[in-house]
């Protein structure tokens, strides 16, 4: 029975599906078959042709037809590079998977053979178990560091996807990596490891933040030489730092912001786009993180409006006057070469140089500026005493301002900042008074 791709509505969008479940279709080594979805008809037809070709061979794969894992790594890299260029996966995600597979192929197995020297058809669940539990133990660069469970899972996920490709190529009959299950390890930790896992971003002292803001604004001044001649004009590096802290935008969103989305009259910023890296030096625009799909399969940007305070409004107005590119279609934050910002490295280094001079200021990453913004709006929530979310600010509003897709993400990151000592003490006193009604301090 020949397999034919069909068009079907799946995940709120039209996709092509190849179904190998019917009894008339010969399965590979007793597999049950299943549905595989594709975004284009061409991809579906190519996969259907591979399935039909296997059926002609009575559903079997011979060892001579199966490729080595090292060859599969090369094909997987080519696939990921193509998907990155087409914007189907992010650069960082695809690049990390390529590096993970390359690392896996160089691990020496129990018999002394490298994992990359195994044929895809010959890989067993025992090989996967050895790879994960014994082969993947220490960091590739720093042998003193033990790999975390999260890192091991990411490596295994990359291998699963690669072996899926091996099945499509006809190099393997089943994906044994998908049969492996990590064993629960809830109680085999030290106290220090548990504390490290539960560590959250701590709010920064408002007085330190005030010092930081005053200092970073000094970055946006012209540079003069010894003869009092201007060498460099005033730019926007300090503004970029306070902008991130007072709006909570991700770097890609800030990099893609155009002047037409800065509404000085209503004192609002509209977030509609984000830049993403698809190669080392190639940046493309896309929808912000956590965008969703419409019922017709169209991308809907997670648009959100961020209010501006008087300081940020004033600094943006100053920058628009002196910026060499200030038309509606121009980017707000550009380099001194008048090109888009492809990385936060320059801003981060300037930010680090400033906060390291402030006594007591903790180590802070560029992304932590989003947490600073969250701490500011949650302090407002605390001040309004709206723990139930029924006052002037709710968790749903905080979720929207942060650009989170689910409110659980917002709660997981920031719920520990909500404080109400009076309410907590009243609850504790009520519990004790049930048994010790006369207890006093």
CSV table of C-alpha atoms in Angstrom, one decimal:
chain,number,residue,atom,x,y,z
A,1,UNK,CA,0.0,0.0,0.0
A,2,UNK,CA,1.5,3.3,-1.1
A,3,UNK,CA,1.6,6.2,1.3
A,4,UNK,CA,0.2,9.6,0.1
A,5,UNK,CA,0.6,12.9,2.0
A,6,UNK,CA,-2.6,14.7,2.9
A,7,UNK,CA,-3.4,18.2,3.9
A,8,UNK,CA,-4.9,18.6,7.4
A,9,UNK,CA,-5.6,21.2,10.1
A,10,UNK,CA,-3.1,20.6,12.9
A,11,UNK,CA,-2.0,22.9,15.8
A,12,UNK,CA,-4.3,25.7,14.6
A,13,UNK,CA,-2.7,25.7,11.1
A,14,UNK,CA,-2.8,23.8,7.8
A,15,UNK,CA,-0.1,21.1,7.5
A,16,UNK,CA,0.8,18.1,5.4
A,17,UNK,CA,0.6,14.7,7.1
A,18,UNK,CA,2.0,11.3,6.2
A,19,UNK,CA,0.2,8.5,8.0
A,20,UNK,CA,1.9,5.1,8.3
A,21,UNK,CA,-0.6,3.6,10.7
A,22,UNK,CA,-2.9,1.7,8.3
A,23,UNK,CA,-2.5,-2.1,8.3
A,24,UNK,CA,-1.7,-2.2,4.6
A,25,UNK,CA,1.5,-0.3,5.1
A,26,UNK,CA,4.5,-2.4,5.9
A,27,UNK,CA,6.2,-1.4,9.1
A,28,UNK,CA,9.9,-1.3,9.8
A,29,UNK,CA,10.8,-4.2,12.2
A,30,UNK,CA,7.5,-4.3,13.9
A,31,UNK,CA,6.9,-0.6,14.4
A,32,UNK,CA,3.3,0.5,14.8
A,33,UNK,CA,3.6,3.5,12.5
A,34,UNK,CA,2.3,7.0,13.2
A,35,UNK,CA,1.6,10.4,11.8
A,36,UNK,CA,4.3,12.8,10.8
A,37,UNK,CA,3.5,16.5,10.0
A,38,UNK,CA,5.2,18.8,7.6
A,39,UNK,CA,4.9,22.5,6.9
A,40,UNK,CA,5.3,22.1,3.1
A,41,UNK,CA,3.9,19.6,0.6
A,42,UNK,CA,7.4,19.0,-0.8
A,43,UNK,CA,8.8,17.9,2.6
A,44,UNK,CA,5.8,15.5,3.0
A,45,UNK,CA,6.2,14.0,-0.5
A,46,UNK,CA,9.9,13.4,0.1
A,47,UNK,CA,9.2,11.6,3.3
A,48,UNK,CA,6.3,9.6,1.7
A,49,UNK,CA,8.7,8.6,-1.0
A,50,UNK,CA,11.2,7.3,1.6
A,51,UNK,CA,8.5,5.3,3.3
A,52,UNK,CA,7.3,3.8,0.0
A,53,UNK,CA,10.9,2.9,-0.9
A,54,UNK,CA,11.3,1.1,2.4
A,55,UNK,CA,8.1,-0.9,1.7
A,56,UNK,CA,9.6,-2.1,-1.6
A,57,UNK,CA,12.5,-3.5,0.5
A,58,UNK,CA,10.0,-5.5,2.6
A,59,UNK,CA,10.3,-2.9,5.4
A,60,UNK,CA,13.8,-3.8,6.4
A,61,UNK,CA,17.0,-1.8,6.6
A,62,UNK,CA,20.3,-3.6,5.9
A,63,UNK,CA,23.5,-2.7,7.7
A,64,UNK,CA,25.2,-1.6,4.5
A,65,UNK,CA,22.5,1.0,4.0
A,66,UNK,CA,22.7,2.5,7.5
A,67,UNK,CA,25.1,5.4,7.9
A,68,UNK,CA,27.5,6.1,10.8
A,69,UNK,CA,26.4,8.5,13.6
A,70,UNK,CA,29.3,10.9,12.6
A,71,UNK,CA,27.8,11.1,9.1
A,72,UNK,CA,24.4,11.7,10.7
A,73,UNK,CA,25.8,14.6,12.7
A,74,UNK,CA,26.9,16.3,9.4
A,75,UNK,CA,23.5,15.9,7.9
A,76,UNK,CA,21.8,17.1,11.0
A,77,UNK,CA,24.0,20.2,11.0
A,78,UNK,CA,23.0,20.9,7.4
A,79,UNK,CA,19.4,20.5,8.3
A,80,UNK,CA,19.6,22.8,11.3
A,81,UNK,CA,21.6,25.5,9.3
A,82,UNK,CA,18.8,25.5,6.7
A,83,UNK,CA,16.1,25.8,9.4
A,84,UNK,CA,18.0,28.6,11.1
A,85,UNK,CA,18.3,30.6,7.9
A,86,UNK,CA,14.5,30.0,7.2
A,87,UNK,CA,13.7,31.3,10.7
A,88,UNK,CA,12.2,27.9,11.8
A,89,UNK,CA,14.4,27.6,14.8
A,90,UNK,CA,16.5,30.2,16.6
A,91,UNK,CA,20.2,30.5,16.1
A,92,UNK,CA,21.1,29.8,19.8
A,93,UNK,CA,18.8,26.7,19.9
A,94,UNK,CA,20.1,25.2,16.7
A,95,UNK,CA,23.7,26.0,17.4
A,96,UNK,CA,23.5,24.4,20.9
A,97,UNK,CA,22.1,21.2,19.4
A,98,UNK,CA,24.8,21.0,16.8
A,99,UNK,CA,27.5,21.4,19.5
A,100,UNK,CA,25.8,18.8,21.7
A,101,UNK,CA,25.8,16.2,18.9
A,102,UNK,CA,29.4,17.0,18.0
A,103,UNK,CA,30.3,16.4,21.7
A,104,UNK,CA,28.3,13.2,21.8
A,105,UNK,CA,30.0,11.7,18.8
A,106,UNK,CA,33.5,12.2,20.5
A,107,UNK,CA,32.6,10.3,23.7
A,108,UNK,CA,34.4,7.0,24.1
A,109,UNK,CA,32.1,4.1,24.8
A,110,UNK,CA,32.6,1.1,27.1
A,111,UNK,CA,34.3,-1.0,24.4
A,112,UNK,CA,36.8,1.8,23.5
A,113,UNK,CA,34.9,2.8,20.4
A,114,UNK,CA,33.8,6.4,19.9
A,115,UNK,CA,30.0,6.9,19.8
A,116,UNK,CA,30.3,8.6,16.4
A,117,UNK,CA,31.8,5.4,14.9
A,118,UNK,CA,28.6,3.4,15.6
A,119,UNK,CA,26.2,2.8,12.8
A,120,UNK,CA,22.8,4.3,13.4
A,121,UNK,CA,21.1,0.9,13.0
A,122,UNK,CA,23.4,-0.6,15.7
A,123,UNK,CA,22.8,1.9,18.5
A,124,UNK,CA,21.0,0.2,21.4
A,125,UNK,CA,19.3,1.4,24.5
A,126,UNK,CA,22.3,0.2,26.4
A,127,UNK,CA,24.5,2.5,24.4
A,128,UNK,CA,22.2,5.4,25.3
A,129,UNK,CA,22.2,4.5,28.9
A,130,UNK,CA,26.0,4.4,29.0
A,131,UNK,CA,26.3,7.6,27.1
A,132,UNK,CA,24.0,9.5,29.5
A,133,UNK,CA,24.9,8.0,32.8
A,134,UNK,CA,28.7,7.5,32.4
A,135,UNK,CA,29.8,9.2,29.2
A,136,UNK,CA,28.2,12.5,29.9
A,137,UNK,CA,29.6,13.2,33.3
A,138,UNK,CA,31.9,16.2,33.0
A,139,UNK,CA,32.0,19.5,31.1
A,140,UNK,CA,33.8,19.2,27.7
A,141,UNK,CA,36.1,22.2,28.4
A,142,UNK,CA,36.4,22.1,32.2
A,143,UNK,CA,36.7,18.5,33.3
A,144,UNK,CA,36.3,19.5,37.0
A,145,UNK,CA,32.6,20.5,36.4
A,146,UNK,CA,29.9,17.9,36.5
A,147,UNK,CA,27.2,18.2,33.9
A,148,UNK,CA,23.8,19.1,35.3
A,149,UNK,CA,20.6,17.1,34.7
A,150,UNK,CA,19.2,19.9,32.5
A,151,UNK,CA,22.3,19.8,30.3
A,152,UNK,CA,22.1,16.0,29.9
A,153,UNK,CA,18.5,16.3,28.9
A,154,UNK,CA,19.3,18.9,26.3
A,155,UNK,CA,22.0,16.6,24.9
A,156,UNK,CA,19.6,13.6,24.8
A,157,UNK,CA,16.9,15.8,23.1
A,158,UNK,CA,19.4,16.7,20.3
A,159,UNK,CA,20.2,13.0,19.9
A,160,UNK,CA,16.5,12.1,19.7
A,161,UNK,CA,16.0,14.6,16.9
A,162,UNK,CA,19.1,13.4,15.0
A,163,UNK,CA,17.9,9.8,15.2
A,164,UNK,CA,14.5,10.9,13.9
A,165,UNK,CA,16.4,12.2,10.9
A,166,UNK,CA,18.2,8.8,10.7
A,167,UNK,CA,14.9,7.0,10.3
A,168,UNK,CA,13.8,9.4,7.6
A,169,UNK,CA,17.1,8.7,5.8
A,170,UNK,CA,16.6,5.0,6.1
A,171,UNK,CA,19.6,4.6,8.3
A,172,UNK,CA,17.8,3.3,11.4
A,173,UNK,CA,14.6,1.4,12.1
A,174,UNK,CA,13.7,2.9,15.5
A,175,UNK,CA,14.7,5.8,17.7
A,176,UNK,CA,16.1,4.1,20.8
A,177,UNK,CA,16.9,7.4,22.4
A,178,UNK,CA,13.2,8.1,22.9
A,179,UNK,CA,13.0,4.9,25.1
A,180,UNK,CA,15.4,6.2,27.6
A,181,UNK,CA,14.0,7.7,30.8
A,182,UNK,CA,15.9,9.7,33.4
A,183,UNK,CA,15.7,8.4,36.9
A,184,UNK,CA,14.3,10.6,39.6
A,185,UNK,CA,17.0,12.1,41.8
A,186,UNK,CA,15.1,14.1,44.4
A,187,UNK,CA,17.1,13.3,47.5
A,188,UNK,CA,20.7,12.8,46.4
A,189,UNK,CA,21.7,16.5,46.7
A,190,UNK,CA,23.8,18.4,49.1
A,191,UNK,CA,22.3,21.4,51.0
A,192,UNK,CA,24.4,23.7,48.9
A,193,UNK,CA,23.1,22.2,45.7
A,194,UNK,CA,19.5,22.5,46.8
A,195,UNK,CA,20.0,26.1,47.8
A,196,UNK,CA,21.6,26.9,44.4
A,197,UNK,CA,18.7,25.4,42.6
A,198,UNK,CA,16.2,27.4,44.6
A,199,UNK,CA,18.1,30.7,44.2
A,200,UNK,CA,16.0,33.5,42.7
A,201,UNK,CA,17.0,37.0,41.5
A,202,UNK,CA,17.2,39.2,44.5
A,203,UNK,CA,15.8,42.7,44.4
A,204,UNK,CA,18.4,45.4,44.2
A,205,UNK,CA,18.4,48.2,46.8
A,206,UNK,CA,16.6,51.2,45.4
A,207,UNK,CA,19.3,53.5,46.6
A,208,UNK,CA,21.9,51.6,44.6
A,209,UNK,CA,19.6,51.7,41.5
A,210,UNK,CA,19.4,55.5,41.9
A,211,UNK,CA,23.2,55.7,41.9
A,212,UNK,CA,23.4,53.4,38.9
A,213,UNK,CA,20.9,55.5,36.8
A,214,UNK,CA,22.8,58.7,37.6
A,215,UNK,CA,26.1,57.2,36.6
A,216,UNK,CA,24.9,55.5,33.3
A,217,UNK,CA,23.4,58.7,32.1
A,218,UNK,CA,26.9,60.2,32.2
A,219,UNK,CA,27.9,57.8,29.4
A,220,UNK,CA,25.8,59.8,27.0
A,221,UNK,CA,28.1,62.8,26.8
A,222,UNK,CA,30.5,63.7,23.9
A,223,UNK,CA,34.2,62.7,24.2
A,224,UNK,CA,37.0,65.3,23.9
A,225,UNK,CA,40.7,65.0,23.4
A,226,UNK,CA,43.5,66.8,25.3
A,227,UNK,CA,43.1,69.8,23.0
A,228,UNK,CA,39.4,70.0,23.9
A,229,UNK,CA,38.4,68.9,20.5
A,230,UNK,CA,35.3,66.6,20.2
A,231,UNK,CA,36.3,63.1,19.2
A,232,UNK,CA,33.0,61.3,19.6
A,233,UNK,CA,29.5,62.8,19.7
A,234,UNK,CA,27.1,62.0,22.6
A,235,UNK,CA,25.4,58.6,21.9
A,236,UNK,CA,22.7,56.5,23.5
A,237,UNK,CA,24.5,53.8,25.5
A,238,UNK,CA,23.4,55.1,28.9
A,239,UNK,CA,19.9,55.6,27.6
A,240,UNK,CA,19.9,51.9,26.4
A,241,UNK,CA,20.6,50.8,29.9
A,242,UNK,CA,17.9,52.8,31.7
A,243,UNK,CA,15.5,52.0,28.9
A,244,UNK,CA,15.9,48.3,29.6
A,245,UNK,CA,15.5,48.8,33.3
A,246,UNK,CA,12.4,51.0,33.0
A,247,UNK,CA,10.6,49.1,30.2
A,248,UNK,CA,11.6,45.4,30.7
A,249,UNK,CA,12.1,44.9,27.0
A,250,UNK,CA,14.2,41.9,25.9
A,251,UNK,CA,17.3,42.8,24.0
A,252,UNK,CA,15.8,41.7,20.6
A,253,UNK,CA,12.7,43.8,21.2
A,254,UNK,CA,14.8,46.8,22.1
A,255,UNK,CA,17.0,46.3,19.1
A,256,UNK,CA,14.0,46.2,16.8
A,257,UNK,CA,12.2,49.2,18.2
A,258,UNK,CA,11.4,51.9,15.6
A,259,UNK,CA,10.7,55.6,16.4
A,260,UNK,CA,7.2,55.2,15.0
A,261,UNK,CA,6.4,52.9,18.0
A,262,UNK,CA,7.5,55.5,20.5
A,263,UNK,CA,4.5,57.7,21.3
A,264,UNK,CA,5.7,60.8,23.0
A,265,UNK,CA,2.2,62.2,23.2
A,266,UNK,CA,0.6,59.3,25.1
A,267,UNK,CA,3.9,58.5,26.8
A,268,UNK,CA,3.8,54.9,25.6
A,269,UNK,CA,6.0,52.3,23.8
A,270,UNK,CA,4.4,49.7,21.6
A,271,UNK,CA,6.3,46.4,21.3
A,272,UNK,CA,5.5,44.6,18.1
A,273,UNK,CA,8.7,43.1,16.8
A,274,UNK,CA,12.0,41.5,17.8
A,275,UNK,CA,15.4,40.9,16.2
A,276,UNK,CA,16.7,37.3,16.3
A,277,UNK,CA,20.1,36.0,15.3
A,278,UNK,CA,19.9,33.3,12.5
A,279,UNK,CA,23.6,33.1,12.0
A,280,UNK,CA,26.7,34.6,13.6
A,281,UNK,CA,26.4,37.9,11.7
A,282,UNK,CA,22.9,37.6,10.3
A,283,UNK,CA,19.9,39.2,12.1
A,284,UNK,CA,16.3,39.0,11.0
A,285,UNK,CA,13.2,40.6,12.4
A,286,UNK,CA,10.4,38.5,13.8
A,287,UNK,CA,7.6,38.5,16.3
A,288,UNK,CA,8.4,38.9,20.0
A,289,UNK,CA,9.0,35.9,22.1
A,290,UNK,CA,5.8,34.0,23.2
A,291,UNK,CA,3.8,35.0,20.1
A,292,UNK,CA,0.8,32.8,19.4
A,293,UNK,CA,-1.0,31.5,16.4
A,294,UNK,CA,-4.3,32.6,15.1
A,295,UNK,CA,-7.1,30.1,14.1
A,296,UNK,CA,-5.9,30.5,10.5
A,297,UNK,CA,-2.3,29.6,11.3
A,298,UNK,CA,-1.1,33.2,11.1
A,299,UNK,CA,1.5,34.6,13.5
A,300,UNK,CA,0.1,37.1,16.0
A,301,UNK,CA,2.7,39.2,17.7
A,302,UNK,CA,2.5,39.4,21.5
A,303,UNK,CA,2.0,43.2,21.2
A,304,UNK,CA,2.1,45.0,24.4
A,305,UNK,CA,2.2,48.7,25.5
A,306,UNK,CA,4.7,49.9,28.0
A,307,UNK,CA,4.2,53.3,29.8
A,308,UNK,CA,7.1,55.8,30.0
A,309,UNK,CA,8.0,57.9,33.0
A,310,UNK,CA,9.2,61.5,32.8
A,311,UNK,CA,12.9,60.7,33.0
A,312,UNK,CA,12.8,58.1,30.2
A,313,UNK,CA,10.6,60.3,28.1
A,314,UNK,CA,13.0,63.2,28.5
A,315,UNK,CA,16.1,61.2,27.6
A,316,UNK,CA,14.4,59.7,24.6
A,317,UNK,CA,13.4,63.1,23.3
A,318,UNK,CA,17.0,64.3,23.7
A,319,UNK,CA,18.3,61.3,21.8
A,320,UNK,CA,15.8,61.7,19.0
A,321,UNK,CA,17.0,65.3,18.5
A,322,UNK,CA,20.7,64.4,18.3
A,323,UNK,CA,20.3,60.9,16.6
A,324,UNK,CA,21.5,60.8,13.0
A,325,UNK,CA,18.5,58.6,12.2
A,326,UNK,CA,15.2,59.8,13.7
A,327,UNK,CA,12.6,59.2,11.0
A,328,UNK,CA,9.6,57.0,11.8
A,329,UNK,CA,11.0,53.9,10.1
A,330,UNK,CA,14.5,54.3,11.7
A,331,UNK,CA,15.6,52.2,14.6
A,332,UNK,CA,15.8,53.9,18.0
A,333,UNK,CA,19.0,52.2,19.1
A,334,UNK,CA,21.7,52.1,16.5
A,335,UNK,CA,25.5,51.7,16.6
A,336,UNK,CA,27.9,54.6,15.9
A,337,UNK,CA,28.1,53.2,12.4
A,338,UNK,CA,24.4,53.8,12.1
A,339,UNK,CA,23.6,50.1,11.9
A,340,UNK,CA,21.4,47.9,14.0
A,341,UNK,CA,22.5,46.5,17.3
A,342,UNK,CA,23.3,42.8,16.7
A,343,UNK,CA,24.4,42.0,20.2
A,344,UNK,CA,24.0,43.3,23.7
A,345,UNK,CA,27.8,42.9,24.3
A,346,UNK,CA,28.7,46.6,24.0
A,347,UNK,CA,25.8,47.7,26.3
A,348,UNK,CA,26.6,44.9,28.8
A,349,UNK,CA,30.2,45.8,29.0
A,350,UNK,CA,29.5,49.5,29.6
A,351,UNK,CA,26.8,48.6,32.1
A,352,UNK,CA,29.2,46.3,33.9
A,353,UNK,CA,31.9,48.9,34.0
A,354,UNK,CA,29.5,51.3,35.7
A,355,UNK,CA,28.0,49.0,38.3
A,356,UNK,CA,31.3,47.5,39.4
A,357,UNK,CA,32.3,50.9,40.7
A,358,UNK,CA,29.2,51.0,42.9
A,359,UNK,CA,29.9,49.5,46.3
A,360,UNK,CA,27.5,46.8,47.2
A,361,UNK,CA,26.0,46.5,43.7
A,362,UNK,CA,25.6,42.7,42.9
A,363,UNK,CA,26.7,41.0,39.7
A,364,UNK,CA,24.0,41.7,37.2
A,365,UNK,CA,23.5,40.3,33.6
A,366,UNK,CA,21.9,42.3,30.8
A,367,UNK,CA,18.8,40.2,31.0
A,368,UNK,CA,18.6,40.9,34.7
A,369,UNK,CA,17.5,44.5,33.8
A,370,UNK,CA,14.1,42.9,33.0
A,371,UNK,CA,14.0,41.6,36.6
A,372,UNK,CA,14.8,45.1,37.8
A,373,UNK,CA,11.8,46.4,35.9
A,374,UNK,CA,9.7,43.6,37.4
A,375,UNK,CA,10.8,44.5,40.9
A,376,UNK,CA,9.7,48.1,40.3
A,377,UNK,CA,6.2,47.2,39.2
A,378,UNK,CA,5.8,44.5,41.9
A,379,UNK,CA,6.9,47.1,44.6
A,380,UNK,CA,3.9,49.1,43.3
A,381,UNK,CA,1.8,46.0,43.8
A,382,UNK,CA,3.1,45.6,47.3
A,383,UNK,CA,2.5,49.3,48.1
A,384,UNK,CA,-1.1,49.0,47.0
A,385,UNK,CA,-1.5,45.8,49.0
A,386,UNK,CA,-3.2,43.9,46.2
A,387,UNK,CA,-2.1,40.4,46.9
A,388,UNK,CA,-5.4,39.0,45.7
A,389,UNK,CA,-4.9,40.7,42.3
A,390,UNK,CA,-8.1,42.8,42.8
A,391,UNK,CA,-6.5,46.2,43.3
A,392,UNK,CA,-5.0,48.7,40.9
A,393,UNK,CA,-2.4,46.2,39.6
A,394,UNK,CA,-2.9,42.4,39.1
A,395,UNK,CA,-0.6,39.5,38.2
A,396,UNK,CA,-2.3,39.4,34.8
A,397,UNK,CA,-1.2,43.0,34.2
A,398,UNK,CA,2.4,42.2,35.3
A,399,UNK,CA,2.4,39.2,32.9
A,400,UNK,CA,1.3,41.4,30.1
A,401,UNK,CA,3.9,44.1,30.8
A,402,UNK,CA,6.7,41.4,31.0
A,403,UNK,CA,5.5,39.8,27.7
A,404,UNK,CA,5.0,36.4,29.3
A,405,UNK,CA,2.8,33.9,27.6
A,406,UNK,CA,1.5,32.2,30.8
A,407,UNK,CA,0.9,33.7,34.2
A,408,UNK,CA,2.6,30.7,35.7
A,409,UNK,CA,5.9,32.0,34.4
A,410,UNK,CA,5.3,35.4,36.0
A,411,UNK,CA,4.4,33.8,39.4
A,412,UNK,CA,7.3,31.4,39.3
A,413,UNK,CA,9.8,34.2,38.7
A,414,UNK,CA,8.5,36.8,41.0
A,415,UNK,CA,6.0,35.5,43.6
A,416,UNK,CA,8.7,35.4,46.3
A,417,UNK,CA,8.9,39.2,46.1
A,418,UNK,CA,5.3,39.7,47.4
A,419,UNK,CA,5.5,40.6,51.1
A,420,UNK,CA,2.8,41.3,53.6
A,421,UNK,CA,4.3,41.0,57.1
A,422,UNK,CA,1.2,42.0,58.9
A,423,UNK,CA,-1.0,39.4,57.1
A,424,UNK,CA,1.7,36.7,57.5
A,425,UNK,CA,2.0,37.4,61.3
A,426,UNK,CA,-1.8,37.4,61.7
A,427,UNK,CA,-2.0,34.0,60.0
A,428,UNK,CA,0.9,32.5,62.1
A,429,UNK,CA,-0.7,33.9,65.3
A,430,UNK,CA,-4.1,32.4,64.4
A,431,UNK,CA,-2.5,29.0,64.0
A,432,UNK,CA,-0.8,29.1,67.4
A,433,UNK,CA,-3.7,30.6,69.2
A,434,UNK,CA,-5.7,27.5,68.5
A,435,UNK,CA,-3.5,25.6,70.9
A,436,UNK,CA,-1.9,28.4,73.0
A,437,UNK,CA,-4.5,31.2,73.1
A,438,UNK,CA,-2.6,33.0,75.9
A,439,UNK,CA,0.9,33.0,74.2
A,440,UNK,CA,2.5,36.4,74.0
A,441,UNK,CA,5.9,37.8,73.1
